[in-house]
């Protein structure tokens, strides 16, 4: 009996990555998807689409490290409720990879210092720039802000519009999902918690 020698295949050479995203492979896969959908990826209008989609994935899923927060001393402040609302960020539902819009309001109790306001929006954008679920996003923003102020006295409310519910499945365009994460005094003081929710819903 004649034996057969099998030569092991050479390991695949990894493609060039940008910020952890294999943009060349993503573009190839988008081209394959277009073919599977009955499209011609070489036709006018679609020729550059795979590259554009790959570039978007690279930018969206590469938010970098969480932004450092700047705090300013305000020694006369003690227990003042500060709520930053009106923050709107886009994320991607990890169950269907379809966009969701998240309206965010975050509150904390100032004790001798205040947090730079622009950082709230940057923190929300940071945790939104990944495959997410709204419930985890709400907790992550709250936990990060608690680390910034050094206390658990933080509350975050998020109202989400999920296209995975609006444009697929039941297709209910008016459906909204609300999540709230409270810590410290916001969890133990019902009056403070209600005050936050009233201000957050008004924004």
Coordinates of N, CA and C in Angstrom, one line a residue:
X1 N 0.9 -1.2 0.0 CA 0.0 0.0 0.0 C 0.9 1.2 0.0
X2 N 0.6 2.1 -0.9 CA 1.4 3.3 -1.1 C 0.9 4.4 -0.1
X3 N 1.8 5.0 0.7 CA 1.4 6.0 1.6 C 1.4 7.4 0.9
X4 N 0.6 8.2 1.5 CA 0.4 9.6 0.9 C 0.9 10.6 1.9
X5 N 1.8 11.5 1.5 CA 2.3 12.5 2.4 C 1.5 13.8 2.2
X6 N 1.0 14.2 3.3 CA 0.2 15.4 3.3 C 1.0 16.6 3.9
X7 N 1.2 17.6 3.1 CA 2.0 18.7 3.6 C 1.0 19.7 4.3
X8 N 1.3 20.1 5.5 CA 0.5 21.0 6.3 C 0.4 22.3 5.5
X9 N -0.8 22.8 5.5 CA -1.0 24.1 4.9 C -0.3 25.2 5.6
X10 N 0.2 26.2 4.9 CA 0.9 27.3 5.5 C -0.1 28.1 6.3
X11 N 0.3 28.6 7.4 CA -0.7 29.5 8.2 C -1.1 30.7 7.4
X12 N -2.3 31.1 7.5 CA -2.8 32.3 6.7 C -2.1 33.5 7.2
X13 N -1.7 34.4 6.3 CA -1.1 35.6 6.7 C -2.2 36.6 7.1
X14 N -2.1 37.1 8.3 CA -3.1 38.1 8.7 C -3.1 39.3 7.9
X15 N -4.3 39.8 7.6 CA -4.4 41.0 6.8 C -4.0 42.2 7.7
X16 N -3.8 43.4 7.0 CA -3.5 44.6 7.8 C -4.8 45.0 8.5
X17 N -4.6 45.4 9.8 CA -5.7 45.8 10.6 C -5.5 47.3 10.9
X18 N -6.6 48.0 11.1 CA -6.6 49.3 11.6 C -7.4 49.4 12.8
X19 N -6.8 49.7 14.0 CA -7.5 49.8 15.2 C -8.2 48.5 15.6
X20 N -7.7 47.3 15.2 CA -8.3 46.1 15.5 C -9.4 45.7 14.5
X21 N -9.7 46.5 13.5 CA -10.8 46.1 12.5 C -10.1 45.7 11.2
X22 N -10.4 44.5 10.7 CA -9.8 44.1 9.5 C -10.6 44.6 8.3
X23 N -10.3 45.8 7.9 CA -11.1 46.5 6.9 C -11.1 45.9 5.5
X24 N -10.0 45.2 5.2 CA -9.9 44.5 3.9 C -10.9 43.4 3.9
X25 N -10.9 42.6 5.0 CA -11.9 41.5 5.0 C -13.3 41.9 5.1
X26 N -13.6 43.0 5.9 CA -14.9 43.5 5.9 C -15.4 43.9 4.6
X27 N -14.6 44.6 3.8 CA -14.9 45.0 2.4 C -15.2 43.8 1.6
X28 N -14.4 42.8 1.7 CA -14.6 41.6 0.9 C -16.0 40.9 1.3
X29 N -16.3 40.9 2.6 CA -17.5 40.3 3.0 C -18.7 41.1 2.6
X30 N -18.6 42.4 2.6 CA -19.7 43.2 2.1 C -20.0 43.0 0.6
X31 N -18.9 42.8 -0.1 CA -19.0 42.5 -1.6 C -19.7 41.2 -1.7
X32 N -19.4 40.2 -0.9 CA -20.0 38.9 -1.0 C -21.5 39.0 -0.6
X33 N -21.8 39.8 0.4 CA -23.2 40.0 0.8 C -24.0 40.6 -0.4
X34 N -23.4 41.6 -1.1 CA -24.2 42.2 -2.2 C -24.5 41.2 -3.3
X35 N -23.5 40.3 -3.5 CA -23.7 39.3 -4.5 C -24.9 38.3 -4.0
X36 N -24.8 37.9 -2.7 CA -25.8 37.1 -2.2 C -27.2 37.7 -2.2
X37 N -27.3 39.0 -2.2 CA -28.5 39.7 -2.3 C -29.0 40.0 -3.7
X38 N -28.2 39.4 -4.7 CA -28.6 39.6 -6.1 C -28.1 40.8 -6.7
X39 N -27.2 41.5 -6.1 CA -26.7 42.8 -6.6 C -25.3 42.5 -7.3
X40 N -24.9 43.5 -8.1 CA -23.6 43.5 -8.8 C -22.7 44.5 -8.1
X41 N -21.8 44.0 -7.2 CA -21.0 45.0 -6.5 C -20.0 45.8 -7.4
X42 N -20.0 45.5 -8.7 CA -19.1 46.3 -9.6 C -19.9 47.4 -10.3
X43 N -21.2 47.4 -10.2 CA -22.0 48.3 -10.9 C -21.8 49.7 -10.4
X44 N -22.2 50.7 -11.2 CA -22.1 52.1 -10.8 C -23.0 52.3 -9.5
X45 N -22.5 53.0 -8.6 CA -23.2 53.2 -7.3 C -22.8 52.3 -6.2
X46 N -22.4 51.1 -6.6 CA -22.0 50.1 -5.6 C -20.5 49.8 -5.6
X47 N -19.8 50.3 -6.6 CA -18.4 49.9 -6.8 C -17.5 50.2 -5.5
X48 N -17.8 51.4 -4.9 CA -17.0 51.8 -3.7 C -17.7 51.5 -2.4
X49 N -18.9 50.9 -2.5 CA -19.7 50.7 -1.3 C -19.0 49.8 -0.3
X50 N -18.4 48.6 -0.7 CA -17.8 47.8 0.3 C -16.7 48.5 1.1
X51 N -15.9 49.4 0.4 CA -14.8 50.1 1.1 C -15.4 51.1 2.1
X52 N -16.5 51.8 1.6 CA -17.2 52.8 2.5 C -17.7 52.1 3.7
X53 N -18.4 51.0 3.6 CA -19.0 50.3 4.7 C -17.9 49.8 5.7
X54 N -16.8 49.3 5.1 CA -15.7 48.9 6.0 C -15.1 50.1 6.8
X55 N -15.0 51.2 6.1 CA -14.4 52.4 6.8 C -15.4 52.8 7.9
X56 N -16.7 52.7 7.7 CA -17.6 53.1 8.7 C -17.5 52.2 9.9
X57 N -17.4 50.9 9.7 CA -17.3 49.9 10.8 C -16.0 50.2 11.6
X58 N -14.9 50.5 10.9 CA -13.6 50.9 11.6 C -13.8 52.1 12.5
X59 N -14.4 53.1 11.9 CA -14.6 54.3 12.7 C -15.6 54.1 13.9
X60 N -16.7 53.4 13.7 CA -17.7 53.3 14.7 C -17.2 52.4 15.8
X61 N -16.5 51.3 15.5 CA -16.1 50.3 16.5 C -14.7 50.6 17.1
X62 N -14.2 51.7 16.9 CA -12.9 52.1 17.4 C -12.9 53.3 18.2
X63 N -13.6 53.3 19.3 CA -13.8 54.6 20.1 C -12.5 54.9 20.9
X64 N -11.6 54.0 21.0 CA -10.4 54.2 21.8 C -10.7 54.0 23.3
X65 N -9.9 54.5 24.2 CA -10.1 54.4 25.6 C -11.1 55.4 26.1
X66 N -11.7 55.1 27.3 CA -12.7 56.0 27.8 C -12.1 57.3 28.1
X67 N -12.8 58.4 27.8 CA -12.2 59.7 28.0 C -12.0 60.1 29.4
X68 N -10.9 60.7 29.7 CA -10.6 61.2 31.0 C -11.5 62.4 31.3
X69 N -12.0 62.4 32.5 CA -12.9 63.5 32.9 C -12.1 64.6 33.7
X70 N -12.5 65.8 33.4 CA -11.9 66.9 34.1 C -12.9 67.4 35.2
X71 N -12.3 67.5 36.4 CA -13.1 67.9 37.5 C -12.6 69.3 38.0
X72 N -13.6 70.2 38.4 CA -13.2 71.5 38.9 C -13.7 71.7 40.3
X73 N -12.8 72.2 41.1 CA -13.1 72.5 42.5 C -14.2 73.5 42.7
X74 N -15.2 73.2 43.5 CA -16.3 74.1 43.9 C -16.5 73.8 45.3
X75 N -15.7 74.3 46.2 CA -15.8 73.9 47.6 C -17.1 74.2 48.3
X76 N -17.9 75.2 47.8 CA -19.1 75.6 48.5 C -20.2 74.6 48.1
X77 N -20.0 73.7 47.2 CA -21.1 72.8 46.8 C -21.1 71.6 47.7
X78 N -22.3 71.2 48.1 CA -22.5 70.0 49.0 C -23.9 69.4 48.7
X79 N -23.9 68.3 48.0 CA -25.2 67.6 47.8 C -26.0 68.2 46.7
X80 N -25.5 69.1 45.9 CA -26.3 69.6 44.8 C -26.5 68.6 43.7
X81 N -27.8 68.5 43.2 CA -28.1 67.6 42.1 C -27.8 68.3 40.8
X82 N -27.0 67.6 40.0 CA -26.6 68.1 38.7 C -27.0 67.0 37.7
X83 N -27.8 67.4 36.7 CA -28.3 66.5 35.7 C -27.9 67.0 34.3
X84 N -27.3 66.2 33.5 CA -26.9 66.5 32.1 C -27.8 65.6 31.2
X85 N -28.7 66.3 30.4 CA -29.6 65.5 29.6 C -29.4 66.0 28.1
X86 N -30.3 65.4 27.3 CA -30.3 65.8 25.9 C -29.2 65.2 25.1
X87 N -28.5 64.2 25.6 CA -27.4 63.5 24.9 C -28.0 62.4 24.0
X88 N -27.7 62.5 22.8 CA -28.2 61.5 21.8 C -27.1 60.8 21.1
X89 N -27.0 59.5 21.3 CA -25.9 58.7 20.7 C -26.5 57.5 19.9
X90 N -25.8 57.0 18.9 CA -26.2 55.9 18.2 C -25.3 54.7 18.6
X91 N -25.9 53.5 18.7 CA -25.2 52.3 19.0 C -25.8 51.2 18.1
X92 N -25.3 50.0 18.2 CA -25.7 48.9 17.4 C -26.2 47.7 18.3
X93 N -27.4 47.3 18.1 CA -27.9 46.2 18.8 C -27.1 44.9 18.5
X94 N -26.5 44.3 19.5 CA -25.7 43.1 19.2 C -26.4 41.9 18.8
X95 N -27.8 41.9 19.0 CA -28.6 40.7 18.6 C -28.9 40.7 17.1
X96 N -29.0 41.9 16.5 CA -29.4 42.0 15.1 C -28.5 42.9 14.3
X97 N -27.5 43.5 15.0 CA -26.6 44.4 14.3 C -27.3 45.5 13.5
X98 N -28.4 46.0 14.2 CA -29.2 47.1 13.6 C -29.1 48.3 14.6
X99 N -29.1 49.5 14.0 CA -28.9 50.7 14.9 C -30.0 50.9 16.0
X100 N -29.6 51.5 17.1 CA -30.5 52.0 18.1 C -30.0 53.4 18.5
X101 N -31.0 54.3 18.7 CA -30.7 55.6 19.1 C -31.0 55.7 20.6
X102 N -30.0 56.2 21.4 CA -30.2 56.3 22.8 C -30.1 57.7 23.3
X103 N -31.2 58.1 24.0 CA -31.3 59.5 24.6 C -30.9 59.3 26.0
X104 N -29.8 60.0 26.4 CA -29.2 59.8 27.7 C -29.3 61.0 28.6
X105 N -29.6 60.7 29.9 CA -29.6 61.8 30.9 C -28.8 61.2 32.1
X106 N -27.8 61.9 32.6 CA -27.0 61.4 33.7 C -27.0 62.5 34.8
X107 N -27.1 62.0 36.1 CA -27.1 62.9 37.2 C -26.2 62.4 38.3
X108 N -25.7 63.4 39.1 CA -24.8 63.0 40.2 C -24.9 64.1 41.3
X109 N -24.5 63.8 42.5 CA -24.5 64.8 43.5 C -23.1 65.4 43.7
X110 N -23.0 66.7 43.5 CA -21.7 67.4 43.6 C -21.3 67.6 45.0
X111 N -20.1 67.2 45.3 CA -19.6 67.4 46.7 C -18.2 68.0 46.6
X112 N -18.1 69.3 46.6 CA -16.9 70.0 46.6 C -16.2 70.1 45.2
X113 N -16.8 69.5 44.2 CA -16.2 69.7 42.8 C -17.3 69.3 41.8
X114 N -17.1 69.8 40.6 CA -18.0 69.5 39.5 C -17.3 68.8 38.3
X115 N -18.0 68.0 37.6 CA -17.4 67.3 36.4 C -17.6 68.2 35.2
X116 N -16.5 68.3 34.3 CA -16.6 69.1 33.1 C -17.8 68.5 32.2
X117 N -18.7 69.4 31.8 CA -19.9 69.0 31.2 C -19.7 68.2 29.9
X118 N -18.7 68.6 29.1 CA -18.6 67.9 27.8 C -18.2 66.4 27.9
X119 N -17.7 66.1 29.1 CA -17.2 64.7 29.3 C -18.4 63.7 29.3
X120 N -19.6 64.2 29.7 CA -20.7 63.3 29.8 C -21.1 62.8 28.4
X121 N -21.1 63.7 27.4 CA -21.4 63.3 26.1 C -20.3 62.3 25.5
X122 N -19.0 62.6 25.9 CA -18.0 61.8 25.4 C -18.0 60.4 26.0
X123 N -18.4 60.3 27.3 CA -18.5 59.0 27.9 C -19.7 58.2 27.3
X124 N -20.8 58.9 27.0 CA -21.9 58.2 26.3 C -21.5 57.7 24.9
X125 N -20.8 58.5 24.2 CA -20.4 58.1 22.8 C -19.4 56.9 22.9
X126 N -18.5 56.9 23.9 CA -17.5 55.9 24.1 C -18.2 54.5 24.3
X127 N -19.2 54.4 25.2 CA -19.8 53.1 25.4 C -20.9 52.8 24.4
X128 N -21.3 53.7 23.6 CA -22.2 53.4 22.5 C -21.5 52.9 21.3
X129 N -20.2 53.2 21.1 CA -19.5 52.8 19.9 C -19.0 51.4 19.9
X130 N -20.0 50.5 20.0 CA -19.7 49.0 20.0 C -21.0 48.3 19.8
X131 N -20.9 47.0 19.7 CA -22.1 46.2 19.7 C -22.6 46.1 21.1
X132 N -23.9 46.5 21.3 CA -24.4 46.8 22.7 C -25.8 46.3 22.9
X133 N -26.2 46.3 24.1 CA -27.6 46.2 24.5 C -27.8 47.4 25.4
X134 N -29.0 48.0 25.4 CA -29.3 49.2 26.1 C -29.1 49.0 27.6
X135 N -29.5 47.9 28.1 CA -29.3 47.7 29.6 C -27.9 47.7 30.0
X136 N -27.0 47.1 29.3 CA -25.6 47.1 29.7 C -25.0 48.5 29.5
X137 N -25.4 49.2 28.4 CA -24.9 50.6 28.1 C -25.2 51.5 29.3
X138 N -26.4 51.4 29.8 CA -26.9 52.2 30.9 C -26.0 52.0 32.2
X139 N -25.8 50.7 32.5 CA -24.9 50.4 33.6 C -23.5 50.8 33.4
X140 N -22.9 50.7 32.2 CA -21.5 51.0 32.0 C -21.3 52.5 32.1
X141 N -22.2 53.3 31.6 CA -22.1 54.8 31.8 C -22.2 55.2 33.2
X142 N -23.1 54.6 34.0 CA -23.2 54.9 35.4 C -22.0 54.5 36.2
X143 N -21.5 53.3 35.9 CA -20.3 52.9 36.7 C -19.1 53.7 36.3
X144 N -18.9 54.1 35.1 CA -17.8 55.0 34.7 C -17.9 56.3 35.4
X145 N -19.1 56.9 35.4 CA -19.3 58.2 36.1 C -19.0 58.1 37.6
X146 N -19.4 57.0 38.2 CA -19.2 56.8 39.6 C -17.7 56.7 39.9
X147 N -16.9 56.1 39.0 CA -15.5 56.1 39.1 C -14.9 57.5 39.0
X148 N -15.5 58.4 38.2 CA -15.0 59.7 38.0 C -15.2 60.5 39.3
X149 N -16.3 60.5 39.9 CA -16.6 61.3 41.1 C -16.1 60.6 42.3
X150 N -15.8 59.3 42.3 CA -15.3 58.6 43.4 C -16.4 58.2 44.4
X151 N -17.7 58.2 44.0 CA -18.8 57.9 44.8 C -19.8 57.2 44.0
X152 N -20.7 56.5 44.6 CA -21.8 55.8 43.9 C -23.0 56.6 43.7
X153 N -23.0 57.9 44.1 CA -24.1 58.8 44.0 C -24.3 59.2 42.5
X154 N -24.7 58.3 41.7 CA -24.9 58.5 40.2 C -26.2 57.9 39.8
X155 N -26.9 58.5 38.9 CA -28.1 58.0 38.2 C -28.0 58.2 36.7
X156 N -28.4 57.2 36.0 CA -28.4 57.4 34.5 C -29.8 56.8 34.0
X157 N -30.4 57.6 33.1 CA -31.7 57.2 32.5 C -31.5 57.2 31.0
X158 N -31.9 56.2 30.3 CA -31.7 56.1 28.9 C -33.0 55.7 28.2
X159 N -33.4 56.4 27.2 CA -34.6 56.1 26.4 C -34.2 55.7 25.0
X160 N -34.5 54.5 24.6 CA -33.9 54.0 23.3 C -35.0 53.8 22.3
X161 N -34.6 54.1 21.1 CA -35.4 53.7 19.9 C -34.6 52.6 19.1
X162 N -35.2 51.4 19.1 CA -34.5 50.3 18.5 C -35.0 50.0 17.1
X163 N -34.2 50.1 16.1 CA -34.7 49.8 14.8 C -34.9 48.3 14.6
X164 N -34.3 47.5 15.5 CA -34.6 46.0 15.4 C -36.1 45.8 15.8
X165 N -36.7 46.7 16.5 CA -38.1 46.6 16.8 C -39.0 47.4 15.9
X166 N -38.4 48.5 15.4 CA -39.2 49.4 14.5 C -39.3 49.0 13.1
X167 N -38.2 48.4 12.6 CA -38.2 48.1 11.1 C -38.2 46.6 10.8
X168 N -38.2 45.7 11.9 CA -38.3 44.3 11.7 C -39.2 43.8 12.8
X169 N -39.4 42.5 12.8 CA -40.3 41.9 13.8 C -41.7 42.5 13.8
X170 N -42.1 43.1 15.0 CA -43.4 43.6 15.1 C -43.5 45.0 14.4
X171 N -42.4 45.6 14.0 CA -42.4 46.9 13.3 C -43.3 47.9 14.0
X172 N -43.0 48.2 15.2 CA -43.7 49.2 16.0 C -42.8 50.4 16.1
X173 N -43.1 51.4 15.2 CA -42.2 52.6 15.1 C -42.2 53.4 16.3
X174 N -43.3 53.4 17.1 CA -43.4 54.3 18.2 C -42.9 53.7 19.5
X175 N -42.5 52.4 19.5 CA -42.0 51.8 20.7 C -40.7 52.4 21.2
X176 N -40.6 52.6 22.5 CA -39.5 53.1 23.2 C -39.1 52.3 24.4
X177 N -37.9 52.1 24.7 CA -37.4 51.4 25.8 C -36.7 52.3 26.8
X178 N -37.0 52.2 28.1 CA -36.4 53.1 29.1 C -35.7 52.2 30.1
X179 N -34.4 52.6 30.4 CA -33.7 51.9 31.4 C -33.1 52.9 32.4
X180 N -33.0 52.6 33.6 CA -32.5 53.5 34.7 C -31.6 52.7 35.6
X181 N -30.4 53.3 35.8 CA -29.5 52.7 36.8 C -29.2 53.7 37.9
X182 N -29.4 53.4 39.1 CA -29.2 54.3 40.2 C -28.2 53.6 41.2
X183 N -27.4 54.5 41.9 CA -26.5 54.0 42.9 C -26.4 55.0 44.0
X184 N -25.8 54.6 45.1 CA -25.6 55.4 46.3 C -26.9 56.0 46.8
X185 N -27.0 57.3 47.0 CA -28.1 58.0 47.6 C -29.3 58.0 46.6
X186 N -29.1 57.8 45.3 CA -30.2 57.8 44.4 C -30.9 56.5 44.5
X187 N -30.3 55.4 45.1 CA -31.0 54.2 45.3 C -31.7 54.1 46.6
X188 N -31.2 54.8 47.6 CA -31.7 54.8 49.0 C -32.7 55.9 49.3
X189 N -32.6 57.0 48.5 CA -33.5 58.1 48.8 C -34.5 58.3 47.7
X190 N -35.8 57.8 48.0 CA -36.8 57.9 46.9 C -37.1 59.3 46.4
X191 N -37.0 60.3 47.3 CA -37.3 61.7 46.9 C -36.2 62.1 45.9
X192 N -35.0 61.9 46.2 CA -33.9 62.2 45.3 C -34.0 61.5 44.0
X193 N -34.4 60.2 44.0 CA -34.5 59.4 42.8 C -35.6 60.0 41.9
X194 N -36.8 60.3 42.6 CA -37.9 60.9 41.8 C -37.5 62.3 41.3
X195 N -36.8 63.1 42.0 CA -36.3 64.4 41.5 C -35.5 64.2 40.2
X196 N -34.6 63.2 40.3 CA -33.8 63.0 39.1 C -34.6 62.6 37.9
X197 N -35.5 61.6 38.1 CA -36.4 61.1 37.0 C -37.2 62.3 36.4
X198 N -37.7 63.1 37.3 CA -38.6 64.2 36.8 C -37.7 65.2 35.9
X199 N -36.5 65.5 36.4 CA -35.7 66.4 35.6 C -35.3 65.7 34.3
X200 N -34.9 64.4 34.4 CA -34.4 63.7 33.2 C -35.5 63.6 32.2
X201 N -36.7 63.3 32.6 CA -37.8 63.1 31.7 C -38.2 64.4 31.0
X202 N -38.0 65.5 31.8 CA -38.3 66.8 31.2 C -37.3 67.3 30.2
X203 N -36.1 66.7 30.2 CA -35.1 67.0 29.2 C -35.3 66.2 27.9

